């Protein structure tokens, strides 16, 4: 279908683009934001599949098929959270190299060729294709980073390919399709706070690797199309290598994306740090591009410079707009909830710790906590002044949805605690666990330390102490120099305790975690995923701890007040004025 000329390619791709835009516009008003983003991802993969079906060239078909297959693996990764399916990318890579183009020889700068044996050629191509989705997923740990790097690198590689004198018809078609689809799904790729997530990292990683193999298979020097991606990703590649080596040999692993975290530690905010890392990558990529094109013609220089500038300008525009949207906080009875992703919340914690001054509380209210805030002004005030308010509990999230201010991602306290400990294990932050029955905090800390080697457990203590002990506890925490204090005394006791003692304890971040330590230690089991999906976590917990039934009786009251709020006939009047929470 594409063979006659590029005009036809452009026409068909534009048709797919219009179709995608129509689908997005049409469904936007009917779907919740998480469903809408799922739809976008599926539409994007389908658009690629459509282009693959229409492509007449077998290598192009196989490359796109590999990308779509990898995206399907990504969807599986997403739904089976925690299961390691990354090895499947190498199986996709093997399929690609058996049936599609592959790296058969390497041409060096002096014009010398090194021919690979059949098996070596399959092995190298499989590795090349399999590694990129995994690598993209590593970069995607930082919200916004992968989408932006992809946009910059796809643009640069496309420019190099289009300006190359070689016969790269299929590669040019792939470039055009990619550029158009990045533009059509703009908000998915260029957003300083949004991750691409597993399906899209897999899709683009595979396509990106496939694109470079195209060039090599067509006889373009290996350094032209294989070295260019390496040039663009030099920085993250080096950082990932350091992180892997340090995880293997050092008791205190460095963790990934070192420069980004260094910038945060210097006080730069998330968006600016992402932008700086991307600019450095783009700069190294530009140098690689100039070297590969083997020309320093004025036209090339101007084209590349303009492209990079446009991408950067667009990023800044959208980053600032998304930042504004980010701080739109859904509200219920005066409680403003932070509408942010788990990754961004962790980034925020890192920012506070690196800043080194101030004490910040994280609260994770559920429906009953929201209900309490109506009558308990002290508790309400604590939530209003907290550094982060993360909604935990299906009831509260459902209420926010009904009020037409849905949150983008649920951040359960257990998951947040585990992710903080994971980050702490390579940042070296000291963690203190306070609360639970005797032995529970120790058991939870031990489980976490086993799971995240290098975790610095600064101290533990059970939650059954008297007021007289509080001074000693604060002194112990201060002396341990812990950065994060997890307190599990139940609502509202833990929030009251943190309000009075967080500054005295010297910890930068204090978080009330309720019964999280009971779950992590294994004393209680967390509701299976299906119960969570059906919003029945509370029932599962009550079956394990029947004394909780009294609390459940309050849920209808919560629902009743939510209904009054929806109907605008709730006469609740919050007495205090709201002091804006400054996330930075
Ligand atoms: N707890 C405690 N000291 C107390 C009261 C409670 O350490 O004086 C612990 C209790 O052992 C449990 C947690 O606090 O581990 C309360 O968890 P729950 O799930 O009830 O918290 P909530 O549902 O209020 O968030």
mmCIF file of N, CA, C and O and ligand atoms in Angstrom, residues 364 366 368 434-437 440 461-465 488-495 513-518 523-524 541 545 547-548 551, ligand 1:
data_model
loop_
_atom_site.group_PDB
_atom_site.id
_atom_site.type_symbol
_atom_site.label_atom_id
_atom_site.label_comp_id
_atom_site.label_asym_id
_atom_site.label_seq_id
_atom_site.Cartn_x
_atom_site.Cartn_y
_atom_site.Cartn_z
ATOM 1 N N UNK A 364 -3.094 9.871 54.889
ATOM 2 C CA UNK A 364 -3.768 9.056 53.867
ATOM 3 C C UNK A 364 -5.210 8.799 54.332
ATOM 4 O O UNK A 364 -5.527 7.714 54.804
ATOM 5 N N UNK A 366 -9.175 7.996 54.604
ATOM 6 C CA UNK A 366 -10.174 7.171 53.924
ATOM 7 C C UNK A 366 -11.550 7.768 54.233
ATOM 8 O O UNK A 366 -11.646 8.873 54.779
ATOM 9 N N UNK A 368 -13.796 7.086 56.464
ATOM 10 C CA UNK A 368 -14.090 7.364 57.867
ATOM 11 C C UNK A 368 -13.290 8.567 58.374
ATOM 12 O O UNK A 368 -13.777 9.341 59.196
ATOM 13 N N UNK A 434 7.217 3.252 64.168
ATOM 14 C CA UNK A 434 6.618 3.362 65.497
ATOM 15 C C UNK A 434 5.162 2.909 65.430
ATOM 16 O O UNK A 434 4.375 3.441 64.628
ATOM 17 N N UNK A 435 4.797 1.936 66.274
ATOM 18 C CA UNK A 435 3.382 1.536 66.307
ATOM 19 C C UNK A 435 3.180 0.042 66.222
ATOM 20 O O UNK A 435 4.128 -0.724 66.021
ATOM 21 N N UNK A 436 1.943 -0.350 66.402
ATOM 22 C CA UNK A 436 1.574 -1.770 66.333
ATOM 23 C C UNK A 436 1.823 -2.476 67.663
ATOM 24 O O UNK A 436 2.426 -1.918 68.588
ATOM 25 N N UNK A 437 1.353 -3.711 67.728
ATOM 26 C CA UNK A 437 1.551 -4.519 68.937
ATOM 27 C C UNK A 437 3.036 -4.857 69.075
ATOM 28 O O UNK A 437 3.774 -4.767 68.084
ATOM 29 N N UNK A 440 5.562 -6.231 66.189
ATOM 30 C CA UNK A 440 5.060 -6.029 64.817
ATOM 31 C C UNK A 440 5.977 -5.089 64.027
ATOM 32 O O UNK A 440 6.345 -5.367 62.881
ATOM 33 N N UNK A 461 9.687 0.643 67.450
ATOM 34 C CA UNK A 461 9.119 0.627 68.803
ATOM 35 C C UNK A 461 7.630 0.319 68.691
ATOM 36 O O UNK A 461 6.976 0.799 67.762
ATOM 37 N N UNK A 462 7.103 -0.441 69.625
ATOM 38 C CA UNK A 462 5.671 -0.749 69.511
ATOM 39 C C UNK A 462 4.835 0.467 69.883
ATOM 40 O O UNK A 462 5.332 1.454 70.442
ATOM 41 N N UNK A 463 3.567 0.405 69.567
ATOM 42 C CA UNK A 463 2.714 1.591 69.718
ATOM 43 C C UNK A 463 1.971 1.660 71.035
ATOM 44 O O UNK A 463 1.067 2.493 71.186
ATOM 45 N N UNK A 464 2.325 0.800 71.972
ATOM 46 C CA UNK A 464 1.612 0.838 73.261
ATOM 47 C C UNK A 464 2.537 1.423 74.327
ATOM 48 O O UNK A 464 3.246 0.712 75.025
ATOM 49 N N UNK A 465 2.546 2.730 74.343
ATOM 50 C CA UNK A 465 3.404 3.443 75.300
ATOM 51 C C UNK A 465 2.576 4.540 75.950
ATOM 52 O O UNK A 465 1.484 4.885 75.496
ATOM 53 N N UNK A 488 2.175 4.102 63.179
ATOM 54 C CA UNK A 488 0.940 3.322 63.030
ATOM 55 C C UNK A 488 0.230 3.165 64.360
ATOM 56 O O UNK A 488 0.411 2.175 65.064
ATOM 57 N N UNK A 489 -0.525 4.198 64.714
ATOM 58 C CA UNK A 489 -1.260 4.159 65.987
ATOM 59 C C UNK A 489 -2.769 4.216 65.753
ATOM 60 O O UNK A 489 -3.542 4.289 66.701
ATOM 61 N N UNK A 490 -3.163 4.200 64.496
ATOM 62 C CA UNK A 490 -4.586 4.334 64.165
ATOM 63 C C UNK A 490 -4.984 5.798 64.074
ATOM 64 O O UNK A 490 -4.307 6.680 64.615
ATOM 65 N N UNK A 491 -6.067 6.036 63.334
ATOM 66 C CA UNK A 491 -6.590 7.406 63.151
ATOM 67 C C UNK A 491 -7.488 7.746 64.333
ATOM 68 O O UNK A 491 -8.309 6.914 64.736
ATOM 69 N N UNK A 492 -7.401 8.884 64.949
ATOM 70 C CA UNK A 492 -6.565 10.039 64.639
ATOM 71 C C UNK A 492 -5.324 10.129 65.532
ATOM 72 O O UNK A 492 -4.602 11.098 65.465
ATOM 73 N N UNK A 493 -5.142 9.048 66.364
ATOM 74 C CA UNK A 493 -4.062 9.114 67.353
ATOM 75 C C UNK A 493 -2.706 9.387 66.692
ATOM 76 O O UNK A 493 -1.918 10.201 67.179
ATOM 77 N N UNK A 494 -2.458 8.705 65.566
ATOM 78 C CA UNK A 494 -1.152 8.872 64.909
ATOM 79 C C UNK A 494 -0.963 10.302 64.376
ATOM 80 O O UNK A 494 0.135 10.858 64.459
ATOM 81 N N UNK A 495 -2.036 10.893 63.860
ATOM 82 C CA UNK A 495 -1.939 12.260 63.334
ATOM 83 C C UNK A 495 -1.710 13.250 64.479
ATOM 84 O O UNK A 495 -0.896 14.171 64.366
ATOM 85 N N UNK A 513 0.430 5.558 59.233
ATOM 86 C CA UNK A 513 0.222 4.413 58.321
ATOM 87 C C UNK A 513 -0.775 3.396 58.875
ATOM 88 O O UNK A 513 -0.916 2.306 58.303
ATOM 89 N N UNK A 514 -1.476 3.730 59.965
ATOM 90 C CA UNK A 514 -2.519 2.820 60.477
ATOM 91 C C UNK A 514 -2.000 1.414 60.680
ATOM 92 O O UNK A 514 -0.953 1.200 61.294
ATOM 93 N N UNK A 515 -2.705 0.452 60.076
ATOM 94 C CA UNK A 515 -2.336 -0.952 60.277
ATOM 95 C C UNK A 515 -1.395 -1.497 59.215
ATOM 96 O O UNK A 515 -1.255 -2.715 59.078
ATOM 97 N N UNK A 516 -0.704 -0.611 58.475
ATOM 98 C CA UNK A 516 0.201 -1.068 57.407
ATOM 99 C C UNK A 516 1.261 -2.046 57.920
ATOM 100 O O UNK A 516 1.568 -3.045 57.260
ATOM 101 N N UNK A 517 1.795 -1.759 59.118
ATOM 102 C CA UNK A 517 2.845 -2.648 59.634
ATOM 103 C C UNK A 517 2.285 -4.037 59.924
ATOM 104 O O UNK A 517 2.992 -5.033 59.799
ATOM 105 N N UNK A 518 1.010 -4.093 60.332
ATOM 106 C CA UNK A 518 0.383 -5.402 60.560
ATOM 107 C C UNK A 518 0.361 -6.205 59.268
ATOM 108 O O UNK A 518 0.581 -7.415 59.262
ATOM 109 N N UNK A 523 1.099 -10.154 59.966
ATOM 110 C CA UNK A 523 0.117 -10.405 61.023
ATOM 111 C C UNK A 523 -1.293 -10.404 60.423
ATOM 112 O O UNK A 523 -2.154 -11.190 60.820
ATOM 113 N N UNK A 524 -1.503 -9.520 59.483
ATOM 114 C CA UNK A 524 -2.776 -9.491 58.745
ATOM 115 C C UNK A 524 -2.453 -9.693 57.272
ATOM 116 O O UNK A 524 -1.357 -9.353 56.829
ATOM 117 N N UNK A 541 -10.944 -6.826 55.756
ATOM 118 C CA UNK A 541 -10.281 -6.474 57.021
ATOM 119 C C UNK A 541 -11.182 -6.810 58.209
ATOM 120 O O UNK A 541 -10.725 -7.307 59.229
ATOM 121 N N UNK A 545 -10.561 -8.934 61.478
ATOM 122 C CA UNK A 545 -10.647 -8.281 62.788
ATOM 123 C C UNK A 545 -12.114 -7.917 63.050
ATOM 124 O O UNK A 545 -12.523 -6.772 62.825
ATOM 125 N N UNK A 547 -13.835 -7.093 65.443
ATOM 126 C CA UNK A 547 -14.177 -5.953 66.311
ATOM 127 C C UNK A 547 -14.355 -4.655 65.529
ATOM 128 O O UNK A 547 -14.863 -3.665 66.034
ATOM 129 N N UNK A 548 -13.971 -4.685 64.251
ATOM 130 C CA UNK A 548 -14.102 -3.466 63.439
ATOM 131 C C UNK A 548 -15.534 -3.194 62.985
ATOM 132 O O UNK A 548 -15.784 -2.166 62.373
ATOM 133 N N UNK A 551 -17.143 0.226 63.144
ATOM 134 C CA UNK A 551 -16.730 1.290 62.213
ATOM 135 C C UNK A 551 -17.564 1.249 60.941
ATOM 136 O O UNK A 551 -17.872 2.283 60.359
HETATM 137 N N1 LIG B 1 -2.113 0.852 67.706
HETATM 138 C C1 LIG B 1 -1.030 1.169 68.452
HETATM 139 N N2 LIG B 1 -1.202 1.833 69.603
HETATM 140 C C2 LIG B 1 -2.429 2.212 70.058
HETATM 141 C C3 LIG B 1 -3.538 1.912 69.246
HETATM 142 C C4 LIG B 1 -3.343 1.236 68.061
HETATM 143 O O1 LIG B 1 0.079 0.843 68.062
HETATM 144 O O2 LIG B 1 -2.513 2.815 71.124
HETATM 145 C C5 LIG B 1 -1.884 0.168 66.432
HETATM 146 C C6 LIG B 1 -2.627 -1.146 66.297
HETATM 147 O O3 LIG B 1 -1.863 -2.193 66.850
HETATM 148 C C7 LIG B 1 -2.746 -1.256 64.792
HETATM 149 C C8 LIG B 1 -2.817 0.189 64.347
HETATM 150 O O4 LIG B 1 -2.387 0.976 65.432
HETATM 151 O O5 LIG B 1 -1.583 -1.841 64.278
HETATM 152 C C9 LIG B 1 -4.222 0.644 64.017
HETATM 153 O O6 LIG B 1 -4.491 0.247 62.808
HETATM 154 P P1 LIG B 1 -5.876 0.569 62.150
HETATM 155 O O7 LIG B 1 -5.895 -0.196 60.903
HETATM 156 O O8 LIG B 1 -6.961 0.383 63.146
HETATM 157 O O9 LIG B 1 -5.756 2.063 61.812
HETATM 158 P P2 LIG B 1 -6.816 2.907 61.068
HETATM 159 O O10 LIG B 1 -7.831 1.965 60.503
HETATM 160 O O11 LIG B 1 -7.381 3.762 62.128
HETATM 161 O O12 LIG B 1 -6.017 3.619 60.067
#
